[in-house]
Every structure is written in C-alpha cells, then in structure tokens.
PDB file of C-alpha atoms in Angstrom:
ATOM      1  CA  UNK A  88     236.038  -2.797  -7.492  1.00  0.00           C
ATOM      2  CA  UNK A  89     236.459  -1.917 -11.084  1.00  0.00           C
ATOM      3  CA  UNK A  90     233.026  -2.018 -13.043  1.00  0.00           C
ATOM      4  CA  UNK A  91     232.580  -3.780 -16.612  1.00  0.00           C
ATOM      5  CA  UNK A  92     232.847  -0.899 -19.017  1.00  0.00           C
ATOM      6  CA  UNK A  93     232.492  -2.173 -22.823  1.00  0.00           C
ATOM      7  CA  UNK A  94     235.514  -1.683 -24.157  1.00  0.00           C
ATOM      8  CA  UNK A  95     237.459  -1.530 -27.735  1.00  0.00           C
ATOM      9  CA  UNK A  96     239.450  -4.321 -28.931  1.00  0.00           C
ATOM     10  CA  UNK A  97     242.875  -4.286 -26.518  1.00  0.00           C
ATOM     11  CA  UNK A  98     241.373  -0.558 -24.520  1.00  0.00           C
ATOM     12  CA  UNK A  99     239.958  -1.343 -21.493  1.00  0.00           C
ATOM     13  CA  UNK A 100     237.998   2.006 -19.055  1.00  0.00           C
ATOM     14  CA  UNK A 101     238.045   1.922 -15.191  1.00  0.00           C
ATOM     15  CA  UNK A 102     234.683   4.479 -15.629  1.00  0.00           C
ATOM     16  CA  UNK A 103     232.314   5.985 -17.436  1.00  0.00           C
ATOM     17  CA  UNK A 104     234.111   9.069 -17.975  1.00  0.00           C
ATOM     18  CA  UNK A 105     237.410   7.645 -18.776  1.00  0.00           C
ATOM     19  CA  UNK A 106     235.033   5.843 -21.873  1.00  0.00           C
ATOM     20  CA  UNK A 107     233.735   8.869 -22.918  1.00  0.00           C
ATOM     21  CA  UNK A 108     236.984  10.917 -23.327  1.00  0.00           C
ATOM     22  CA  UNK A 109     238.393   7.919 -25.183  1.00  0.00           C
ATOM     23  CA  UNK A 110     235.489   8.188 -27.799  1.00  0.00           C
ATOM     24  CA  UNK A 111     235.565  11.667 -28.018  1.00  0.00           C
ATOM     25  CA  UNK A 112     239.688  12.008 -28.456  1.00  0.00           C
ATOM     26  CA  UNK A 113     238.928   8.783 -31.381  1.00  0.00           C
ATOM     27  CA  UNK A 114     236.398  10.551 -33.000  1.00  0.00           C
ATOM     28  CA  UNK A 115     238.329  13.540 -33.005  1.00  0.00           C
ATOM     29  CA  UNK A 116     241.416  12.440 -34.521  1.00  0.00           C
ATOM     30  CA  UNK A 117     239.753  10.563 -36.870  1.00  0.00           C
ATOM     31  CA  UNK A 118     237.538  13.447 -38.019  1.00  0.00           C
ATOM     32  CA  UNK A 119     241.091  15.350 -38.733  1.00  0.00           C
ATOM     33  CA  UNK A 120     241.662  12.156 -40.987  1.00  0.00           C
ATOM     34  CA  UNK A 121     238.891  12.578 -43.293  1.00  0.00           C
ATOM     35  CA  UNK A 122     238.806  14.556 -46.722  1.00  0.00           C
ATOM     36  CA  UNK A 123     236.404  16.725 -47.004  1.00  0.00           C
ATOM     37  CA  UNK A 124     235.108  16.470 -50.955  1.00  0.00           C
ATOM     38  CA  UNK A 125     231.294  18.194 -52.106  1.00  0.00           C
ATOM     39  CA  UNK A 126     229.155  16.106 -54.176  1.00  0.00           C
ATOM     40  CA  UNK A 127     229.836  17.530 -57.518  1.00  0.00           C
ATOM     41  CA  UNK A 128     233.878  16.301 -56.852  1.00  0.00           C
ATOM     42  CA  UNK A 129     232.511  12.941 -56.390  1.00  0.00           C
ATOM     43  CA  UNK A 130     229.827  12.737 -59.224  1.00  0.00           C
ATOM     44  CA  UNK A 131     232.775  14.185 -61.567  1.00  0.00           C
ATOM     45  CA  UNK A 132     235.335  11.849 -60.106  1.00  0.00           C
ATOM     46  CA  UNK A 133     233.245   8.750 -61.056  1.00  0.00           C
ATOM     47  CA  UNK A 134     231.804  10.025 -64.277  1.00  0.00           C
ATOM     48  CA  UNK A 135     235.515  10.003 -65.143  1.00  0.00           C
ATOM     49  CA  UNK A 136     236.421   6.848 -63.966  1.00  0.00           C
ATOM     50  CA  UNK A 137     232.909   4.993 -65.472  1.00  0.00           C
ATOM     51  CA  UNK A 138     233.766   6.488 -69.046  1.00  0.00           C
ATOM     52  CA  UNK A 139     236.769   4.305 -69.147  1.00  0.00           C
ATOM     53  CA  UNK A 140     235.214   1.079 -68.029  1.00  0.00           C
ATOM     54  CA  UNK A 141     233.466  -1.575 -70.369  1.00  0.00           C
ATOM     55  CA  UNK A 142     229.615  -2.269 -70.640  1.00  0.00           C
ATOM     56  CA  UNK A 143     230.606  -5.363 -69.206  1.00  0.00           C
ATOM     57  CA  UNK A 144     232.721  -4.763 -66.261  1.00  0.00           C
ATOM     58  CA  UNK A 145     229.667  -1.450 -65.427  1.00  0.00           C
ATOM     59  CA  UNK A 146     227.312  -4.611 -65.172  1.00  0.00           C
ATOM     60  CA  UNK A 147     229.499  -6.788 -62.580  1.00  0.00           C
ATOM     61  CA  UNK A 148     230.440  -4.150 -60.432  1.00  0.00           C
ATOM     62  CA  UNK A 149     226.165  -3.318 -60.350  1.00  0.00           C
ATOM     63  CA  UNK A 150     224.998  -6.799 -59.961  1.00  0.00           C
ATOM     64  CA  UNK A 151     227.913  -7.250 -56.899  1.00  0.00           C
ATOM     65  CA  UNK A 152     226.263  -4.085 -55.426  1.00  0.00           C
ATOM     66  CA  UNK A 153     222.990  -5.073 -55.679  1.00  0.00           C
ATOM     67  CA  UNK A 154     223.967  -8.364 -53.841  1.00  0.00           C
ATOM     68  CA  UNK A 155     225.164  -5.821 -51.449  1.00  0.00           C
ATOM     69  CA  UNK A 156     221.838  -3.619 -51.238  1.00  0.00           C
ATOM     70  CA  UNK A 157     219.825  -6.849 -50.845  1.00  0.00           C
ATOM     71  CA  UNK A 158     221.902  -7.569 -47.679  1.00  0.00           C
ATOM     72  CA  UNK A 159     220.448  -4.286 -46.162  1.00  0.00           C
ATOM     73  CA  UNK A 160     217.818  -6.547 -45.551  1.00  0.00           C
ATOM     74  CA  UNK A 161     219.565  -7.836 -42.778  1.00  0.00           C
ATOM     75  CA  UNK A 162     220.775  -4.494 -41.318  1.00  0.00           C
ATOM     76  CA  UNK A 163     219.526  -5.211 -37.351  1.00  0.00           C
ATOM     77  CA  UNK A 164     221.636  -8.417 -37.686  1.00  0.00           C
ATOM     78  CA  UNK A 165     224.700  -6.790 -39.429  1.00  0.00           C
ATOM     79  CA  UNK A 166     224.773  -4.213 -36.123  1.00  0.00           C
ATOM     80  CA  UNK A 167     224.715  -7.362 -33.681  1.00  0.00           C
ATOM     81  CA  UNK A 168     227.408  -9.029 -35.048  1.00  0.00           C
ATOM     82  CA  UNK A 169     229.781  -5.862 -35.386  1.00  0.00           C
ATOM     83  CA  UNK A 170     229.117  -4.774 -31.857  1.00  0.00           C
ATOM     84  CA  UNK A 171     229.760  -8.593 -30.182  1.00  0.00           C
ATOM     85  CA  UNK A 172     233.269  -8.653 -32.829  1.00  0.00           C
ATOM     86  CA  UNK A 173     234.502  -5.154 -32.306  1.00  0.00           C
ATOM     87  CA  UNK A 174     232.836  -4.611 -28.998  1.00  0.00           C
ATOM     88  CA  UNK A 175     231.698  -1.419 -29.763  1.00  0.00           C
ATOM     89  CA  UNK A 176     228.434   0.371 -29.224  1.00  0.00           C
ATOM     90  CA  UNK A 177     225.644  -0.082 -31.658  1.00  0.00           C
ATOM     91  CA  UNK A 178     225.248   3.447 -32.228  1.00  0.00           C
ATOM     92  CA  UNK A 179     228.734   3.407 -33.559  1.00  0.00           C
ATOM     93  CA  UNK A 180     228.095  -0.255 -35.554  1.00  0.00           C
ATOM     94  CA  UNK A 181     224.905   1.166 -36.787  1.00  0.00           C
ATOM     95  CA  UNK A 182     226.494   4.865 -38.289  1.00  0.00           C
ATOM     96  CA  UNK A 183     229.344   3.130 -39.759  1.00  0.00           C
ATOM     97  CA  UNK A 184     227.146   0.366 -41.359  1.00  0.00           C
ATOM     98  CA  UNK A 185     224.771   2.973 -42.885  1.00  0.00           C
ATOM     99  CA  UNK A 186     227.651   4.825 -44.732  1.00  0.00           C
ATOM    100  CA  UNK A 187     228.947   2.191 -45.801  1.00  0.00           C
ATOM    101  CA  UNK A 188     225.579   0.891 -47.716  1.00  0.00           C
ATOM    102  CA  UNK A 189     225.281   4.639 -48.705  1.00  0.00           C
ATOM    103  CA  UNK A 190     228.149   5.169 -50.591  1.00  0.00           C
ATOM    104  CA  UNK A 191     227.881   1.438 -52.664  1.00  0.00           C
ATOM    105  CA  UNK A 192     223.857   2.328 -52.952  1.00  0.00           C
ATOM    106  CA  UNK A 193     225.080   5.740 -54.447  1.00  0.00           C
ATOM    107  CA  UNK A 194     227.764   4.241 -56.645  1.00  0.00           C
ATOM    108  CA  UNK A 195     224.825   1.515 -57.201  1.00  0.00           C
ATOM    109  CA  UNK A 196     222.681   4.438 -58.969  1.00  0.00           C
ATOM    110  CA  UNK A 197     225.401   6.240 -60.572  1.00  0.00           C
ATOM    111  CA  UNK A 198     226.529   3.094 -62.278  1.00  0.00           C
ATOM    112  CA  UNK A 199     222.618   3.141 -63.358  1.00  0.00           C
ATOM    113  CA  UNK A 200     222.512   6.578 -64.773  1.00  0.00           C
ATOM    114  CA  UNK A 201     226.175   5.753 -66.645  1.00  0.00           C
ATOM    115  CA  UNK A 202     224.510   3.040 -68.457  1.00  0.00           C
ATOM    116  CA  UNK A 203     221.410   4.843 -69.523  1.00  0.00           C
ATOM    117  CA  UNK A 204     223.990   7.578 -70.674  1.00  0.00           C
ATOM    118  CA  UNK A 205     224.999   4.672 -73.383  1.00  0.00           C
ATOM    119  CA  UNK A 206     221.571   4.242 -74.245  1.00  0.00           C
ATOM    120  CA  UNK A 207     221.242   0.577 -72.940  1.00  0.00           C
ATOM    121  CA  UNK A 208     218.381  -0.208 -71.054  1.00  0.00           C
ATOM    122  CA  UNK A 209     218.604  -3.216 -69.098  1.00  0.00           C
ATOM    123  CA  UNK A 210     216.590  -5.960 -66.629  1.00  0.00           C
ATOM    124  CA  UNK A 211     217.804  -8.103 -64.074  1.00  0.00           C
ATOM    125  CA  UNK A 212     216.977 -11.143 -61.914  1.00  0.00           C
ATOM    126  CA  UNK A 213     219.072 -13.682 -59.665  1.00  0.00           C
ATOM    127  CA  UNK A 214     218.407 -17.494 -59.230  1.00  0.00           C
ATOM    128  CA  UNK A 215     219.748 -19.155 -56.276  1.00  0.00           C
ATOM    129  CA  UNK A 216     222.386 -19.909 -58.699  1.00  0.00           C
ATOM    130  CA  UNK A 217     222.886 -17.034 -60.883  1.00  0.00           C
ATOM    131  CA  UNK A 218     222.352 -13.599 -61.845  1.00  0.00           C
ATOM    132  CA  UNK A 219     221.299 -12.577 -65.105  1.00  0.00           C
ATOM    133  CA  UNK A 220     220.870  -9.319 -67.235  1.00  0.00           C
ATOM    134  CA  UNK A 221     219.215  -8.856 -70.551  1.00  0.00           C
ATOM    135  CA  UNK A 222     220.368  -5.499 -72.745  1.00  0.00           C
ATOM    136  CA  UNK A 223     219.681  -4.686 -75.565  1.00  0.00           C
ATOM    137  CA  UNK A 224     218.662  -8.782 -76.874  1.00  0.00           C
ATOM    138  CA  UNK A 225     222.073  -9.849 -74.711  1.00  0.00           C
ATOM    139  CA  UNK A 226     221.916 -11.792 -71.980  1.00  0.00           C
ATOM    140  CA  UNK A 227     225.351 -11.752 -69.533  1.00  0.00           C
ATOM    141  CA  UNK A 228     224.783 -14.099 -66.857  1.00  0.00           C
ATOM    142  CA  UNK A 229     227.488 -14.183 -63.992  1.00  0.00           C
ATOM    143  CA  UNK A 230     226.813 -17.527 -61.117  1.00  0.00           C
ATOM    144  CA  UNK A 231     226.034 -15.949 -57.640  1.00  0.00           C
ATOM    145  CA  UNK A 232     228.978 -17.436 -55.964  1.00  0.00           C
ATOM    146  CA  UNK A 233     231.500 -15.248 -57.924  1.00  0.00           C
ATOM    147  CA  UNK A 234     228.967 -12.302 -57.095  1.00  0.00           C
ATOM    148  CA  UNK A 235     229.060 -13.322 -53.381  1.00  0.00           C
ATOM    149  CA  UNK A 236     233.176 -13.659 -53.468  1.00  0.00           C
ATOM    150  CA  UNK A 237     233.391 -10.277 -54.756  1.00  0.00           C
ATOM    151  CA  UNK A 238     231.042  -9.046 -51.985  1.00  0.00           C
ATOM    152  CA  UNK A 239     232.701 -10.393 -49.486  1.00  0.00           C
ATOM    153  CA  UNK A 240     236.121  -8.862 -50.826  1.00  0.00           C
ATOM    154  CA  UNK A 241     234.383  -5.375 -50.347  1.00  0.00           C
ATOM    155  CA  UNK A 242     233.203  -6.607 -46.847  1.00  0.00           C
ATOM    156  CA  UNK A 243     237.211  -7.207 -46.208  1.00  0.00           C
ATOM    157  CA  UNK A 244     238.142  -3.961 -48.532  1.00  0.00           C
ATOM    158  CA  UNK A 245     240.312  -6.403 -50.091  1.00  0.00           C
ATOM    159  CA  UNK A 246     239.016  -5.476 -53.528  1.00  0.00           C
ATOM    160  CA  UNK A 247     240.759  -3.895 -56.555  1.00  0.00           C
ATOM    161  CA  UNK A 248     238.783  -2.333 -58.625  1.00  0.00           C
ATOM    162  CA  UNK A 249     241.230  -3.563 -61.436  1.00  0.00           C
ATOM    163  CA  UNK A 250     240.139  -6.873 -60.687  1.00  0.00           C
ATOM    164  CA  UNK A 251     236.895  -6.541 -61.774  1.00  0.00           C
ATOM    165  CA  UNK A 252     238.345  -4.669 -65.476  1.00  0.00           C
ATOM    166  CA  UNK A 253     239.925  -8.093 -65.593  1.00  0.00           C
ATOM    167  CA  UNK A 254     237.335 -10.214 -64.712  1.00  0.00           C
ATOM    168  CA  UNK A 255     235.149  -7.805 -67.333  1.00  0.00           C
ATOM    169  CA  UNK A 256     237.861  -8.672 -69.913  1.00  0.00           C
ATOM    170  CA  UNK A 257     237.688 -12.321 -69.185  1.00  0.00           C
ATOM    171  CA  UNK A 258     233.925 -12.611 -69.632  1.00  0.00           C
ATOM    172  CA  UNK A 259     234.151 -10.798 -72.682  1.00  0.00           C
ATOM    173  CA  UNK A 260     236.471 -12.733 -74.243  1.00  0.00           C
ATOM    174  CA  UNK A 261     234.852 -15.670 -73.678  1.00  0.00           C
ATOM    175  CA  UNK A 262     231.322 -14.167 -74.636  1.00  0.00           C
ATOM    176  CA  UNK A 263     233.149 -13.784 -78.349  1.00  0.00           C
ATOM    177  CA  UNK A 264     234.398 -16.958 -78.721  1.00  0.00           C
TER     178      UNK A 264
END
C-alpha cells in the first residue's frame, strides 16, 4: 500500500525518505543557482539604475509597491493558496513569500531615500479608486486598477521594468499638455 506523500507538481514519493532526499537534492541544486551579491553591490546597483529614472516613473514603481506591502496584510492567506496550487509545504510557501515581500519592501525604501536625495518630500493616500501623491504643490494621481495590473504583472514576473519608463513618459506627457 503506497501512503499519500504531498508531492510537487508532476513528482510523486512512495515514502518519507524518498521526499526528503528530493527536497534536499532541489534545494541543493538550486542553491548552486543563486548569485551570491553583498548589500553594498545591491544598494550601488540600484542607486545607478534610480539616477536614470524620472520623478515620475520613481513614484509609480513606489505606489505599485506599496499596493504590494499592503497585501502583506494577507500573508497567512497568500501561504494557503501557494501550498493547495503548488502543493508544497508551507514552510517552503511561507520562506519564499517572505523574500519575495523583502526584496520589493527594500526596493520600496530605497526608492524612498532616492527621492529625498532630490529633495522632494512627498504624501500619499489611495481611494478605492485611486492613488494619489502630493510633492512639492503637485499632485500625480494614478487609478488603482492600473496600480493593481502592474502588481499582478510582478505576481506573474511578467513585468519590464521598461514598461513602467514608458508608462512614466506617458503620464508626463499628458501632465504637460
């Protein structure tokens, strides 16, 4: 009789053990996978890339990862669903979710610290139907289903981050006219 092991996607255990060395082979491999970078590499890295981006486009990419941070919120639930799609265990869901809120809550801050570099300071608040930020006696207001589009293409990590320079571009255009 073959007991019900949880399983990943199409990989299927006979035992406990068998489950175990599967994880531990994964992990391994995928460990090998992974650049190893310090924090200062990083910090440098995006200090480069936020020098080159518009006021504008700074302020999307924050307000879409603040719609992110508020979904933290919902963490416990975010788990659940990952471990009934991917059938994995929630230790695994719940490691892989955390990182993945740490590095946008980190990019979050930076993007923070890159505007107060410019000397703009800035507020913020969302409606059901928009979010808004006043800086510096301007008010750029972006509608929450855009904001909740782009989330969702970072959910998929179907996102280019040229898209939002365009998007930036757009809005600014249109905030001239």
């Amino acid at each position: 009789m073959i007991k019900d092991f949880p399983n990943f996607g199409n990989v299927y255990f006979l035992n406990e053990a068998s489950r175990l060395y599967f994880l531990e082979q994964f992990s391994g491999e995928k460990f090998n996978e992974i650049e190893i970078t310090t924090s200062e590499d990083f910090i440098e890295s995006f200090e480069e890339w936020a020098q080159n981006r518009s006021l504008n486009e700074l302020f999307l990419i924050w307000l879409v990862l603040k719609e992110l941070e508020n979904d933290t919120l919902k963490l416990e639930n975010l788990v659940d669903e990952q471990c009934r799609k991917f059938n994995i265990p929630s230790w695994l869901a719940l490691s892989g979710t955390l990182a993945f809120y740490s590095v946008h809550y980190l990019n979050k801050i930076l993007i923070e610290e890159e505007i107060k570099n410019r000397q703009v300071e800035f507020d913020a608040y969302t409606t059901p139907l928009e979010a808004v930020i006043v800086a510096n006696n301007q008010v750029f207001k972006i509608e929450r289903n855009l904001l909740t589009d782009l989330k969702m293409g970072i959910y998929h990590d179907q996102l280019d981050k040229s898209f939002f320079q365009e998007l930036a571009d757009t809005i600014t255009e249109m905030t001239l006219q």
